[in-house]
Amino acid sequence: MAKILLIEDDNLLQALYKGKLTDEGFEVTAASDGKTGLNLIKSQRFDLILLDIILPGGLNGFDILEYLKKDQNLSQIPVIVMTNLESEDKVARDIGAADYFIKANVSLKEIVDRIKNVLKGK
């Protein structure tokens, strides 16, 4: 099954997402800050990145998304952006996010469905 990088600083949400995705058969690697997430992106191959916007560690989700889209080898990895701020939707899509959701508005099942849909269209 697909290999997913989950970059989420909220430990509870990270555990929930990782548990559900693992149960669905995905291989999930998690990072709790932007710097660690970017280092994982540079050192491993992922089929999809699930990316929070507000992150500690000096790099936010927009920084990571911009880095990915500028790198020829990484720009084809689909990124699903997740946040709690509605105002970031347009910015995320303009930078190249494949999908976007507000964490409080979606169920774990919806997240899995969105991931599967993005991977089908890859």
PDB file of C-alpha atoms in Angstrom:
ATOM      1  CA  MET A   1       0.000   0.000   0.000  1.00  0.00           C
ATOM      2  CA  ALA A   2       1.019   3.618  -0.275  1.00  0.00           C
ATOM      3  CA  LYS A   3       3.650   5.220   1.929  1.00  0.00           C
ATOM      4  CA  ILE A   4       2.407   8.402   3.612  1.00  0.00           C
ATOM      5  CA  LEU A   5       4.306  11.103   5.471  1.00  0.00           C
ATOM      6  CA  LEU A   6       2.150  12.702   8.158  1.00  0.00           C
ATOM      7  CA  ILE A   7       3.436  16.071   9.374  1.00  0.00           C
ATOM      8  CA  GLU A   8       1.287  17.088  12.358  1.00  0.00           C
ATOM      9  CA  ASP A   9       2.412  18.710  15.615  1.00  0.00           C
ATOM     10  CA  ASP A  10      -0.677  17.830  17.680  1.00  0.00           C
ATOM     11  CA  ASN A  11       0.284  14.502  19.277  1.00  0.00           C
ATOM     12  CA  LEU A  12      -3.317  13.376  19.774  1.00  0.00           C
ATOM     13  CA  LEU A  13      -4.303  14.093  16.163  1.00  0.00           C
ATOM     14  CA  GLN A  14      -1.085  12.540  14.912  1.00  0.00           C
ATOM     15  CA  ALA A  15      -1.831   9.338  16.834  1.00  0.00           C
ATOM     16  CA  LEU A  16      -5.451   9.264  15.605  1.00  0.00           C
ATOM     17  CA  TYR A  17      -4.512   9.843  11.958  1.00  0.00           C
ATOM     18  CA  LYS A  18      -1.606   7.426  12.051  1.00  0.00           C
ATOM     19  CA  GLY A  19      -3.681   4.715  13.723  1.00  0.00           C
ATOM     20  CA  LYS A  20      -6.557   5.013  11.251  1.00  0.00           C
ATOM     21  CA  LEU A  21      -4.285   5.142   8.203  1.00  0.00           C
ATOM     22  CA  THR A  22      -2.279   2.156   9.437  1.00  0.00           C
ATOM     23  CA  ASP A  23      -5.521   0.234  10.017  1.00  0.00           C
ATOM     24  CA  GLU A  24      -6.457   1.040   6.403  1.00  0.00           C
ATOM     25  CA  GLY A  25      -3.219  -0.542   5.192  1.00  0.00           C
ATOM     26  CA  PHE A  26      -1.089   2.543   4.629  1.00  0.00           C
ATOM     27  CA  GLU A  27       2.533   2.716   5.742  1.00  0.00           C
ATOM     28  CA  VAL A  28       2.755   5.908   7.796  1.00  0.00           C
ATOM     29  CA  THR A  29       5.814   7.852   8.911  1.00  0.00           C
ATOM     30  CA  ALA A  30       5.112  10.795  11.231  1.00  0.00           C
ATOM     31  CA  ALA A  31       6.896  14.044  12.009  1.00  0.00           C
ATOM     32  CA  SER A  32       5.937  16.596  14.658  1.00  0.00           C
ATOM     33  CA  ASP A  33       7.611  19.683  13.203  1.00  0.00           C
ATOM     34  CA  GLY A  34       8.463  21.218   9.855  1.00  0.00           C
ATOM     35  CA  LYS A  35      12.216  20.682   9.996  1.00  0.00           C
ATOM     36  CA  THR A  36      11.905  16.967  10.783  1.00  0.00           C
ATOM     37  CA  GLY A  37       9.254  16.603   8.096  1.00  0.00           C
ATOM     38  CA  LEU A  38      11.456  18.225   5.462  1.00  0.00           C
ATOM     39  CA  ASN A  39      14.415  16.033   6.441  1.00  0.00           C
ATOM     40  CA  LEU A  40      12.228  12.935   6.011  1.00  0.00           C
ATOM     41  CA  ILE A  41      11.058  14.188   2.608  1.00  0.00           C
ATOM     42  CA  LYS A  42      14.681  14.588   1.530  1.00  0.00           C
ATOM     43  CA  SER A  43      15.764  11.163   2.799  1.00  0.00           C
ATOM     44  CA  GLN A  44      12.815   8.879   1.973  1.00  0.00           C
ATOM     45  CA  ARG A  45      10.298   8.357  -0.811  1.00  0.00           C
ATOM     46  CA  PHE A  46       6.617   8.969  -0.073  1.00  0.00           C
ATOM     47  CA  ASP A  47       3.517   8.461  -2.200  1.00  0.00           C
ATOM     48  CA  LEU A  48       1.593  11.228  -0.427  1.00  0.00           C
ATOM     49  CA  ILE A  49       2.170  13.869   2.232  1.00  0.00           C
ATOM     50  CA  LEU A  50      -0.496  14.840   4.761  1.00  0.00           C
ATOM     51  CA  LEU A  51       0.650  18.286   5.882  1.00  0.00           C
ATOM     52  CA  ASP A  52      -0.438  20.573   8.698  1.00  0.00           C
ATOM     53  CA  ILE A  53       0.107  24.293   8.077  1.00  0.00           C
ATOM     54  CA  ILE A  54       0.934  25.616  11.538  1.00  0.00           C
ATOM     55  CA  LEU A  55       4.057  23.777  12.697  1.00  0.00           C
ATOM     56  CA  PRO A  56       6.917  24.371  15.130  1.00  0.00           C
ATOM     57  CA  GLY A  57      10.539  24.017  14.114  1.00  0.00           C
ATOM     58  CA  GLY A  58      11.070  27.069  11.940  1.00  0.00           C
ATOM     59  CA  LEU A  59       9.233  25.774   8.866  1.00  0.00           C
ATOM     60  CA  ASN A  60       5.481  25.901   8.425  1.00  0.00           C
ATOM     61  CA  GLY A  61       3.390  23.851   6.033  1.00  0.00           C
ATOM     62  CA  PHE A  62       3.455  26.546   3.342  1.00  0.00           C
ATOM     63  CA  ASP A  63       7.275  26.571   3.452  1.00  0.00           C
ATOM     64  CA  ILE A  64       7.347  22.804   2.951  1.00  0.00           C
ATOM     65  CA  LEU A  65       4.761  22.921   0.162  1.00  0.00           C
ATOM     66  CA  GLU A  66       6.725  25.627  -1.671  1.00  0.00           C
ATOM     67  CA  TYR A  67       9.939  23.608  -1.308  1.00  0.00           C
ATOM     68  CA  LEU A  68       8.255  20.517  -2.749  1.00  0.00           C
ATOM     69  CA  LYS A  69       6.784  22.337  -5.713  1.00  0.00           C
ATOM     70  CA  LYS A  70      10.159  23.910  -6.616  1.00  0.00           C
ATOM     71  CA  ASP A  71      12.033  20.595  -6.540  1.00  0.00           C
ATOM     72  CA  GLN A  72      11.683  18.688  -9.803  1.00  0.00           C
ATOM     73  CA  ASN A  73      12.116  15.322  -8.081  1.00  0.00           C
ATOM     74  CA  LEU A  74       9.558  16.042  -5.356  1.00  0.00           C
ATOM     75  CA  SER A  75       6.955  18.164  -7.114  1.00  0.00           C
ATOM     76  CA  GLN A  76       4.941  15.137  -8.234  1.00  0.00           C
ATOM     77  CA  ILE A  77       4.232  13.965  -4.681  1.00  0.00           C
ATOM     78  CA  PRO A  78       0.615  14.873  -3.917  1.00  0.00           C
ATOM     79  CA  VAL A  79       0.116  16.909  -0.765  1.00  0.00           C
ATOM     80  CA  ILE A  80      -3.088  17.128   1.235  1.00  0.00           C
ATOM     81  CA  VAL A  81      -3.060  20.191   3.456  1.00  0.00           C
ATOM     82  CA  MET A  82      -4.879  20.121   6.778  1.00  0.00           C
ATOM     83  CA  THR A  83      -5.426  23.032   9.121  1.00  0.00           C
ATOM     84  CA  ASN A  84      -7.907  24.677  11.435  1.00  0.00           C
ATOM     85  CA  LEU A  85      -7.967  27.940   9.483  1.00  0.00           C
ATOM     86  CA  GLU A  86     -10.407  28.338   6.592  1.00  0.00           C
ATOM     87  CA  SER A  87      -8.518  31.323   5.207  1.00  0.00           C
ATOM     88  CA  GLU A  88      -5.563  29.180   4.116  1.00  0.00           C
ATOM     89  CA  ASP A  89      -7.477  27.181   1.481  1.00  0.00           C
ATOM     90  CA  LYS A  90      -6.720  29.422  -1.500  1.00  0.00           C
ATOM     91  CA  VAL A  91      -3.059  29.873  -0.587  1.00  0.00           C
ATOM     92  CA  ALA A  92      -2.575  26.109  -0.200  1.00  0.00           C
ATOM     93  CA  ARG A  93      -4.207  25.377  -3.553  1.00  0.00           C
ATOM     94  CA  ASP A  94      -2.272  28.168  -5.295  1.00  0.00           C
ATOM     95  CA  ILE A  95       0.990  26.668  -4.056  1.00  0.00           C
ATOM     96  CA  GLY A  96      -0.042  23.271  -5.364  1.00  0.00           C
ATOM     97  CA  ALA A  97      -1.899  21.269  -2.728  1.00  0.00           C
ATOM     98  CA  ALA A  98      -3.836  18.349  -4.211  1.00  0.00           C
ATOM     99  CA  ASP A  99      -6.534  18.688  -1.545  1.00  0.00           C
ATOM    100  CA  TYR A 100      -7.279  20.707   1.564  1.00  0.00           C
ATOM    101  CA  PHE A 101      -9.429  20.196   4.625  1.00  0.00           C
ATOM    102  CA  ILE A 102     -10.241  21.820   7.927  1.00  0.00           C
ATOM    103  CA  LYS A 103      -9.448  19.297  10.646  1.00  0.00           C
ATOM    104  CA  ALA A 104     -12.530  20.026  12.744  1.00  0.00           C
ATOM    105  CA  ASN A 105     -14.861  19.517   9.770  1.00  0.00           C
ATOM    106  CA  VAL A 106     -13.896  16.022   8.605  1.00  0.00           C
ATOM    107  CA  SER A 107     -14.079  12.517  10.018  1.00  0.00           C
ATOM    108  CA  LEU A 108     -11.247  10.001   9.915  1.00  0.00           C
ATOM    109  CA  LYS A 109     -13.187   8.084   7.250  1.00  0.00           C
ATOM    110  CA  GLU A 110     -13.437  11.225   5.098  1.00  0.00           C
ATOM    111  CA  ILE A 111      -9.686  11.760   5.419  1.00  0.00           C
ATOM    112  CA  VAL A 112      -9.011   8.185   4.295  1.00  0.00           C
ATOM    113  CA  ASP A 113     -11.420   8.629   1.364  1.00  0.00           C
ATOM    114  CA  ARG A 114      -9.692  11.860   0.315  1.00  0.00           C
ATOM    115  CA  ILE A 115      -6.282  10.196   0.469  1.00  0.00           C
ATOM    116  CA  LYS A 116      -7.495   7.283  -1.653  1.00  0.00           C
ATOM    117  CA  ASN A 117      -9.034   9.669  -4.202  1.00  0.00           C
ATOM    118  CA  VAL A 118      -5.850  11.723  -4.491  1.00  0.00           C
ATOM    119  CA  LEU A 119      -3.736   8.580  -4.874  1.00  0.00           C
ATOM    120  CA  LYS A 120      -6.048   7.268  -7.614  1.00  0.00           C
ATOM    121  CA  GLY A 121      -5.585  10.491  -9.552  1.00  0.00           C
ATOM    122  CA  LYS A 122      -1.810  10.535  -9.090  1.00  0.00           C
TER     123      LYS A 122
END
